Tab-separated table of C-alpha atoms and ligand atoms in Angstrom:
chain	number	residue	atom	x	y	z
F	1	MET	CA	3.146	-20.321	22.694
F	2	ASN	CA	-0.490	-19.385	22.082
F	3	ALA	CA	-1.805	-16.072	23.441
F	4	PRO	CA	-4.162	-16.404	26.461
F	5	ALA	CA	-7.773	-16.837	25.379
F	6	ILE	CA	-10.128	-13.866	25.206
F	7	PRO	CA	-12.588	-14.127	28.135
F	8	THR	CA	-16.167	-14.817	27.006
F	9	GLY	CA	-18.273	-11.680	26.919
F	10	THR	CA	-15.317	-9.319	26.335
F	11	ASP	CA	-16.539	-6.110	24.688
F	12	LEU	CA	-13.783	-6.016	22.073
F	13	ILE	CA	-14.429	-2.475	20.875
F	14	ALA	CA	-14.497	-1.030	24.415
F	15	GLU	CA	-11.400	-3.035	25.377
F	16	ILE	CA	-9.472	-1.948	22.270
F	17	GLN	CA	-10.304	1.680	23.043
F	18	ARG	CA	-9.269	1.252	26.694
F	19	LEU	CA	-5.992	-0.468	25.798
F	20	LYS	CA	-5.259	2.144	23.154
F	21	LYS	CA	-5.365	4.886	25.813
F	22	ALA	CA	-3.483	2.842	28.401
F	23	ARG	CA	-0.690	2.077	25.921
F	24	ASN	CA	-0.635	5.557	24.351
F	25	ALA	CA	-1.192	3.795	21.040
F	26	ILE	CA	-2.389	4.994	17.662
F	27	ILE	CA	-4.323	2.665	15.348
F	28	LEU	CA	-3.439	3.162	11.692
F	29	GLY	CA	-5.719	1.409	9.212
F	30	HIS	CA	-5.593	0.840	5.463
F	31	TYR	CA	-8.733	1.184	3.327
F	32	TYR	CA	-8.673	-2.550	2.593
F	33	GLN	CA	-9.265	-3.468	6.228
F	34	ARG	CA	-12.599	-4.849	7.452
F	35	PRO	CA	-15.115	-2.038	8.124
F	36	GLU	CA	-15.095	-2.614	11.896
F	37	ILE	CA	-11.313	-2.094	11.943
F	38	GLN	CA	-11.498	1.006	9.745
F	39	ASP	CA	-14.090	2.428	12.167
F	40	LEU	CA	-11.794	1.870	15.156
F	41	SER	CA	-8.729	3.377	13.464
F	42	ASP	CA	-7.466	6.830	14.411
F	43	PHE	CA	-6.452	7.336	10.815
F	44	VAL	CA	-7.402	5.477	7.637
F	45	GLY	CA	-5.360	6.166	4.514
F	46	ASP	CA	-3.337	5.003	1.539
F	47	SER	CA	0.232	3.735	1.811
F	48	LEU	CA	1.844	7.175	1.489
F	49	GLU	CA	-0.471	8.806	4.029
F	50	LEU	CA	-0.015	5.948	6.483
F	51	SER	CA	3.778	6.211	6.133
F	52	ARG	CA	3.620	9.925	6.871
F	53	LYS	CA	1.409	9.343	9.927
F	54	ALA	CA	3.786	6.663	11.196
F	55	ALA	CA	6.735	9.041	10.806
F	56	GLU	CA	4.974	11.925	12.580
F	57	THR	CA	3.071	10.324	15.444
F	58	ASP	CA	4.080	10.888	19.064
F	59	ALA	CA	2.268	7.749	20.237
F	60	ASP	CA	4.425	5.095	21.943
F	61	VAL	CA	2.764	2.210	20.127
F	62	ILE	CA	1.632	1.973	16.507
F	63	ALA	CA	-1.029	-0.698	16.016
F	64	PHE	CA	-0.834	-1.163	12.278
F	65	CYS	CA	-3.941	-2.580	10.673
F	66	GLY	CA	-2.715	-3.373	7.200
F	67	VAL	CA	-0.151	-5.813	5.852
F	68	LYS	CA	3.370	-6.575	7.006
F	69	PHE	CA	5.259	-4.355	4.559
F	70	MET	CA	3.204	-1.398	5.835
F	71	ALA	CA	3.926	-2.169	9.489
F	72	GLU	CA	7.613	-2.618	8.603
F	73	THR	CA	7.557	0.801	6.945
F	74	ALA	CA	6.195	2.270	10.188
F	75	LYS	CA	9.036	0.609	12.129
F	76	ILE	CA	11.653	1.834	9.644
F	77	LEU	CA	10.401	5.410	9.973
F	78	SER	CA	9.764	5.286	13.737
F	79	PRO	CA	12.289	2.770	15.119
F	80	GLN	CA	11.926	3.909	18.728
F	81	LYS	CA	8.238	2.977	18.712
F	82	THR	CA	6.652	-0.377	19.355
F	83	VAL	CA	4.919	-1.439	16.141
F	84	ILE	CA	2.365	-4.224	16.378
F	85	LEU	CA	0.534	-6.006	13.560
F	86	PRO	CA	-2.532	-8.097	14.489
F	87	ASP	CA	-1.393	-10.994	12.276
F	88	LEU	CA	2.239	-11.354	11.185
F	89	LYS	CA	1.131	-13.617	8.318
F	90	ALA	CA	-0.547	-10.635	6.604
F	91	GLY	CA	1.831	-10.580	3.628
F	92	CYS	CA	1.445	-9.470	0.014
F	93	SER	CA	1.809	-11.274	-3.334
F	94	LEU	CA	3.998	-8.432	-4.627
F	95	GLU	CA	6.396	-8.795	-1.714
F	96	ASP	CA	6.473	-12.577	-2.248
F	97	SER	CA	7.355	-12.085	-5.934
F	98	CYS	CA	10.568	-10.273	-5.081
F	99	PRO	CA	13.039	-12.202	-2.883
F	100	PRO	CA	15.893	-9.899	-1.785
F	101	GLU	CA	18.726	-12.085	-3.157
F	102	LYS	CA	17.122	-12.295	-6.593
F	103	PHE	CA	16.526	-8.547	-6.555
F	104	ARG	CA	20.133	-7.897	-5.531
F	105	ARG	CA	21.386	-9.976	-8.477
F	106	PHE	CA	19.020	-8.184	-10.853
F	107	ARG	CA	20.277	-4.809	-9.672
F	108	ALA	CA	23.871	-5.903	-9.930
F	109	ALA	CA	23.257	-6.933	-13.564
F	110	HIS	CA	22.067	-3.374	-14.357
F	111	PRO	CA	24.481	-1.076	-12.510
F	112	ASP	CA	23.549	1.998	-14.552
F	113	HIS	CA	19.878	1.774	-13.539
F	114	ILE	CA	18.263	3.507	-10.580
F	115	ALA	CA	15.867	1.231	-8.623
F	116	LEU	CA	12.442	2.745	-8.060
F	117	THR	CA	10.652	0.274	-5.856
F	118	TYR	CA	6.988	0.071	-4.978
F	119	ILE	CA	6.451	0.197	-1.209
F	120	ASN	CA	4.806	-3.268	-1.437
F	121	CYS	CA	8.086	-5.105	-0.794
F	122	SER	CA	10.163	-6.360	2.131
F	123	ALA	CA	12.430	-4.145	4.234
F	124	GLU	CA	15.406	-5.982	2.667
F	125	VAL	CA	14.293	-5.011	-0.840
F	126	LYS	CA	13.734	-1.417	0.310
F	127	ALA	CA	17.302	-1.484	1.597
F	128	LEU	CA	18.491	-2.511	-1.884
F	129	SER	CA	16.519	0.276	-3.596
F	130	ASP	CA	17.216	3.912	-4.402
F	131	ILE	CA	13.766	5.447	-4.039
F	132	ILE	CA	10.516	3.977	-2.756
F	133	VAL	CA	7.274	4.936	-4.464
F	134	THR	CA	3.619	4.400	-3.683
F	135	SER	CA	0.715	4.509	-6.112
F	136	SER	CA	0.072	8.122	-5.108
F	137	SER	CA	3.710	9.253	-5.259
F	138	ALA	CA	5.134	7.376	-8.279
F	139	GLU	CA	4.178	10.007	-10.820
F	140	THR	CA	5.566	12.939	-8.817
F	141	ILE	CA	8.805	11.043	-8.264
F	142	ILE	CA	9.346	9.838	-11.833
F	143	ALA	CA	8.741	13.397	-13.069
F	144	GLN	CA	11.843	14.458	-11.076
F	145	ILE	CA	14.198	11.830	-12.509
F	146	PRO	CA	16.224	13.074	-15.490
F	147	PRO	CA	14.973	11.498	-18.734
F	148	GLU	CA	18.361	9.957	-19.539
F	149	GLN	CA	18.510	8.088	-16.214
F	150	LYS	CA	17.647	4.395	-16.744
F	151	ILE	CA	15.110	2.932	-14.330
F	152	ILE	CA	14.356	-0.470	-12.821
F	153	PHE	CA	10.788	-0.540	-11.532
F	154	GLY	CA	9.686	-3.345	-9.212
F	155	PRO	CA	7.951	-5.373	-8.035
F	156	ASP	CA	4.583	-4.403	-9.589
F	157	ARG	CA	4.783	-4.714	-13.364
F	158	HIS	CA	1.323	-3.183	-13.811
F	159	LEU	CA	2.031	0.010	-11.842
F	160	GLY	CA	5.430	0.176	-13.570
F	161	GLY	CA	3.854	-0.431	-16.995
F	162	TYR	CA	1.208	2.220	-16.351
F	163	MET	CA	3.894	4.760	-15.410
F	164	SER	CA	6.030	3.738	-18.362
F	165	ARG	CA	3.120	4.370	-20.760
F	166	LYS	CA	2.193	7.614	-19.021
F	167	PHE	CA	5.701	9.051	-19.291
F	168	GLY	CA	6.526	7.427	-22.650
F	169	ARG	CA	9.629	6.176	-20.882
F	170	GLU	CA	11.073	2.696	-21.005
F	171	MET	CA	11.684	0.969	-17.678
F	172	LEU	CA	12.950	-2.464	-16.726
F	173	LEU	CA	9.945	-4.054	-15.003
F	174	TRP	CA	10.085	-6.704	-12.295
F	175	PRO	CA	7.412	-9.328	-13.123
F	176	GLY	CA	5.325	-9.154	-9.900
F	177	VAL	CA	1.545	-8.712	-9.684
F	178	CYS	CA	-1.087	-8.140	-7.022
F	179	ILE	CA	-3.295	-11.257	-7.008
F	180	VAL	CA	-6.291	-9.129	-6.052
F	181	HIS	CA	-6.160	-6.609	-8.913
F	182	GLU	CA	-5.066	-9.330	-11.342
F	183	ALA	CA	-8.379	-11.128	-10.700
F	184	PHE	CA	-10.645	-8.492	-12.291
F	185	SER	CA	-12.248	-9.731	-15.510
F	186	GLU	CA	-12.447	-7.507	-18.580
F	187	THR	CA	-15.380	-9.523	-19.988
F	188	GLU	CA	-17.366	-9.150	-16.770
F	189	LEU	CA	-16.434	-5.474	-16.465
F	190	LEU	CA	-17.746	-4.798	-19.956
F	191	LYS	CA	-21.019	-6.584	-19.092
F	192	LEU	CA	-21.334	-4.444	-15.957
F	193	LYS	CA	-20.621	-1.258	-17.904
F	194	ALA	CA	-23.349	-2.218	-20.394
F	195	GLN	CA	-25.797	-2.524	-17.493
F	196	HIS	CA	-24.721	0.875	-16.084
F	197	PRO	CA	-23.766	2.925	-19.146
F	198	ALA	CA	-23.542	6.192	-17.178
F	199	ALA	CA	-21.258	4.767	-14.474
F	200	PRO	CA	-17.588	5.743	-14.682
F	201	VAL	CA	-14.898	3.242	-13.673
F	202	ALA	CA	-12.277	4.159	-11.060
F	203	ALA	CA	-9.303	1.784	-11.022
F	204	HIS	CA	-6.138	1.263	-9.016
F	205	PRO	CA	-2.897	1.224	-11.094
F	206	GLU	CA	-2.159	-2.287	-9.781
F	207	CYS	CA	-4.848	-3.424	-12.282
F	208	PRO	CA	-3.649	-4.959	-15.560
F	209	PRO	CA	-3.847	-2.791	-18.724
F	210	HIS	CA	-7.028	-4.514	-20.012
F	211	ILE	CA	-8.846	-3.096	-16.954
F	212	ILE	CA	-7.030	0.283	-16.902
F	213	ASP	CA	-8.047	0.777	-20.560
F	214	HIS	CA	-11.691	0.985	-19.451
F	215	ALA	CA	-11.069	3.322	-16.513
F	216	ASP	CA	-12.229	6.929	-16.355
F	217	TYR	CA	-9.969	7.533	-13.366
F	218	VAL	CA	-6.777	5.749	-12.267
F	219	GLY	CA	-5.244	6.449	-8.868
F	220	SER	CA	-4.272	5.302	-5.398
F	221	THR	CA	-6.889	4.238	-2.868
F	222	SER	CA	-7.077	7.834	-1.538
F	223	GLY	CA	-7.328	9.151	-5.092
F	224	ILE	CA	-10.176	6.725	-5.879
F	225	LEU	CA	-11.982	7.750	-2.693
F	226	LYS	CA	-11.648	11.438	-3.592
F	227	TYR	CA	-12.898	10.733	-7.115
F	228	ALA	CA	-15.877	8.809	-5.700
F	229	LYS	CA	-16.787	11.787	-3.507
F	230	GLU	CA	-16.317	14.451	-6.160
F	231	SER	CA	-17.615	12.780	-9.329
F	232	PRO	CA	-21.095	13.997	-10.328
F	233	ALA	CA	-21.978	10.384	-11.269
F	234	GLN	CA	-24.592	8.651	-9.097
F	235	THR	CA	-23.207	5.158	-9.742
F	236	ILE	CA	-19.471	4.400	-9.882
F	237	ILE	CA	-17.695	1.110	-10.618
F	238	ILE	CA	-14.747	0.561	-8.288
F	239	ALA	CA	-11.842	-1.558	-9.570
F	240	THR	CA	-9.854	-2.061	-6.406
F	241	GLU	CA	-10.196	-4.064	-3.185
F	242	PRO	CA	-13.862	-3.663	-2.233
F	243	HIS	CA	-13.420	-2.838	1.477
F	244	ILE	CA	-12.672	0.752	0.420
F	245	ILE	CA	-16.366	1.045	-0.506
F	246	HIS	CA	-17.064	1.306	3.238
F	247	GLN	CA	-15.480	4.785	3.307
F	248	MET	CA	-17.350	5.803	0.153
F	249	GLU	CA	-20.699	4.762	1.577
F	250	LYS	CA	-19.952	6.694	4.758
F	251	ALA	CA	-18.910	9.830	2.862
F	252	VAL	CA	-21.601	9.857	0.149
F	253	PRO	CA	-24.397	7.470	1.193
F	254	GLU	CA	-26.692	8.716	-1.570
F	255	LYS	CA	-24.367	7.299	-4.288
F	256	ASN	CA	-24.166	3.708	-5.502
F	257	PHE	CA	-20.777	1.973	-5.617
F	258	ILE	CA	-20.346	-1.318	-7.436
F	259	GLY	CA	-17.201	-3.427	-7.043
F	260	ALA	CA	-15.684	-4.494	-10.384
F	261	PRO	CA	-16.255	-8.224	-10.936
F	262	GLY	CA	-13.879	-11.144	-11.035
F	263	ALA	CA	-13.922	-14.010	-13.522
F	264	ASP	CA	-17.220	-15.646	-12.541
F	265	GLY	CA	-18.846	-12.251	-12.143
F	266	ASN	CA	-19.616	-12.745	-8.495
F	267	CYS	CA	-16.589	-14.164	-6.694
F	268	ALA	CA	-14.897	-12.894	-3.551
F	269	CYS	CA	-11.558	-13.130	-5.365
F	270	ASN	CA	-11.012	-9.369	-5.108
F	271	ILE	CA	-10.905	-9.446	-1.315
F	272	CYS	CA	-7.278	-9.284	-0.254
F	273	PRO	CA	-6.707	-12.511	1.701
F	274	TYR	CA	-3.753	-10.971	3.540
F	275	MET	CA	-5.577	-7.846	4.686
F	276	ALA	CA	-8.497	-10.028	5.787
F	277	LEU	CA	-6.276	-11.861	8.302
F	278	ASN	CA	-6.550	-8.914	10.693
F	279	THR	CA	-9.607	-9.171	12.928
F	280	LEU	CA	-10.904	-7.288	15.975
F	281	GLU	CA	-9.956	-10.271	18.148
F	282	LYS	CA	-6.355	-10.209	16.904
F	283	LEU	CA	-6.150	-6.422	17.264
F	284	TYR	CA	-7.348	-6.715	20.858
F	285	VAL	CA	-4.785	-9.431	21.660
F	286	ALA	CA	-1.994	-7.443	19.966
F	287	LEU	CA	-2.759	-4.370	22.073
F	288	ARG	CA	-3.169	-6.446	25.232
F	289	ASP	CA	0.076	-8.416	24.823
F	290	LEU	CA	2.047	-5.922	22.690
F	291	SER	CA	2.609	-8.835	20.353
F	292	PRO	CA	3.196	-9.692	17.565
F	293	GLN	CA	5.767	-6.907	17.158
F	294	ILE	CA	7.720	-5.867	14.075
F	295	GLU	CA	11.444	-6.328	14.520
F	296	MET	CA	14.261	-5.994	12.025
F	297	ASP	CA	17.974	-5.915	11.614
F	298	ASP	CA	19.356	-2.420	12.217
F	299	ALA	CA	21.565	-2.295	9.102
F	300	VAL	CA	18.559	-3.222	6.938
F	301	ARG	CA	16.432	-0.620	8.687
F	302	VAL	CA	18.943	2.186	8.172
F	303	ALA	CA	19.444	1.359	4.482
F	304	ALA	CA	15.689	0.991	3.915
F	305	LYS	CA	15.072	4.340	5.623
F	306	ARG	CA	17.263	6.114	3.080
F	307	SER	CA	15.075	5.049	0.177
F	308	LEU	CA	11.874	5.814	2.098
F	309	ASP	CA	13.178	9.222	3.192
F	310	ARG	CA	13.886	10.003	-0.456
F	311	MET	CA	10.245	9.358	-1.275
F	312	LEU	CA	9.047	11.542	1.588
F	313	GLU	CA	11.414	14.352	0.575
F	314	MET	CA	10.525	14.146	-3.111
F	315	THR	CA	6.815	14.312	-2.325
F	316	ALA	CA	6.963	16.892	0.460
F	317	ASP	CA	5.321	19.208	-2.054
F	318	GLN	CA	3.052	17.038	-4.210
F	319	SER	CA	3.030	19.840	-6.815
F	320	GLY	CA	5.975	18.030	-8.425
F	321	ALA	CA	8.615	20.662	-7.745
F	322	PRO	CA	11.952	18.869	-7.254
F	323	LYS	CA	12.779	18.543	-3.577
F	324	MET	CA	16.065	16.705	-3.883
F	325	ASP	CA	19.398	18.389	-4.338
F	326	GLY	CA	22.259	16.423	-5.692
F	327	ASP	CA	22.671	13.035	-7.272
F	328	LEU	CA	19.655	10.914	-8.137
F	329	GLY	CA	21.721	8.150	-9.689
F	330	PRO	CA	21.959	4.556	-8.490
F	331	ARG	CA	23.791	4.090	-5.237
F	332	ASP	CA	26.497	1.654	-4.317
F	333	LEU	CA	24.949	-1.614	-3.164
F	334	ALA	CA	28.002	-2.768	-1.240
F	335	HIS	CA	26.888	-1.227	2.058
F	336	ARG	CA	23.302	-2.463	1.812
F	337	GLY	CA	21.942	-4.878	4.393
P	1	LIG	P1	-2.423	2.466	-1.918
P	1	LIG	O1	-3.307	2.468	-0.697
P	1	LIG	O2	-1.160	3.193	-1.642
P	1	LIG	O3	-3.127	2.972	-3.115
P	1	LIG	O4	-1.981	0.956	-2.229
P	1	LIG	C1	-2.833	-0.070	-2.284
P	1	LIG	C2	-2.201	-1.344	-1.893
P	1	LIG	O5	-1.545	-2.006	-2.604
P	1	LIG	C3	-2.370	-1.850	-0.590
P	1	LIG	O6	-1.874	-3.101	-0.567
P	2	LIG	FE1	-0.656	-6.977	-1.715
P	2	LIG	FE2	-2.615	-6.799	-3.482
P	2	LIG	FE3	-3.212	-7.364	-0.956
P	2	LIG	FE4	-2.359	-4.915	-1.632
P	2	LIG	S1	-4.225	-5.873	-2.267
P	2	LIG	S2	-1.649	-6.167	0.109
P	2	LIG	S3	-0.911	-5.381	-3.277
P	2	LIG	S4	-1.981	-8.635	-2.344
């Protein structure tokens, strides 16, 4: 059944703020959301920061402005809360690349490997994993895994490959990619660099190696934002989803940020089509109707929480000091959802 129409003349921003109070809701937004949604969010962050906020909040409702795997993560960490996502179709190409049954079979074929899994995956795949990582936590986590322990890294082969090169450590990589970061063009990037020879490049590790090779900084969305603020450069080329530039322009309006180009030099192919599904209208309706909500099987949730909790524990001190006692080896898959 379709949601009731929005009355003509509704002041969406005022109504969202009113409903947020009435529902005791918090709005969590990712940097890739439309600027108007970022501006309405109580907190804007990267995947790790948003997970922490979701785990800590005392709000009754989490309105998650991001993609489904992020809202699911909020539900896994805060099951007693109502978690709403403006558009349930906001998926992710990395999640789509990794169907749980295929992943289960892959794990079963490599029983001596630990599964480090990027947070961009379904709750079912989290439940089949040992430790979840994000782009800002992967390095800290891998540094704590004994060198002799074999690793499966999925579903992002570029983040996994980047970590593998960084640590000089072989890993079995799942062949998934982010369609957004995959679309950057090396040829066009080199042309842009020639036009702005003093501009450093900041890139997300979801980019393929031919883009990473030209980067002066590689990090998560929060890391790229910090670099943009702190770099002495006046012009910076940003190789990640361009909506993050909104936060950069707010923080340092005197600097010039240029989105890295796609294949025809000027396409919108680097806009995440899934993130873009969330709109103010859908956020308003979600808060008004408390729908669509994230729901999941309890056994899956409990198993997925174990691998997420491991990430949160292992990064409680981002200095890299080991936080886990005991066995970091692969766990028995028999009890997984
Ligand atoms: P981070 O915000 O954790 O860097 O991840 C980016 C991303 O893939 C969002 O889909
Ligand atoms: Fe998935 Fe890429 Fe969109 Fe992030 S930017 S949600 S990894 S498709």
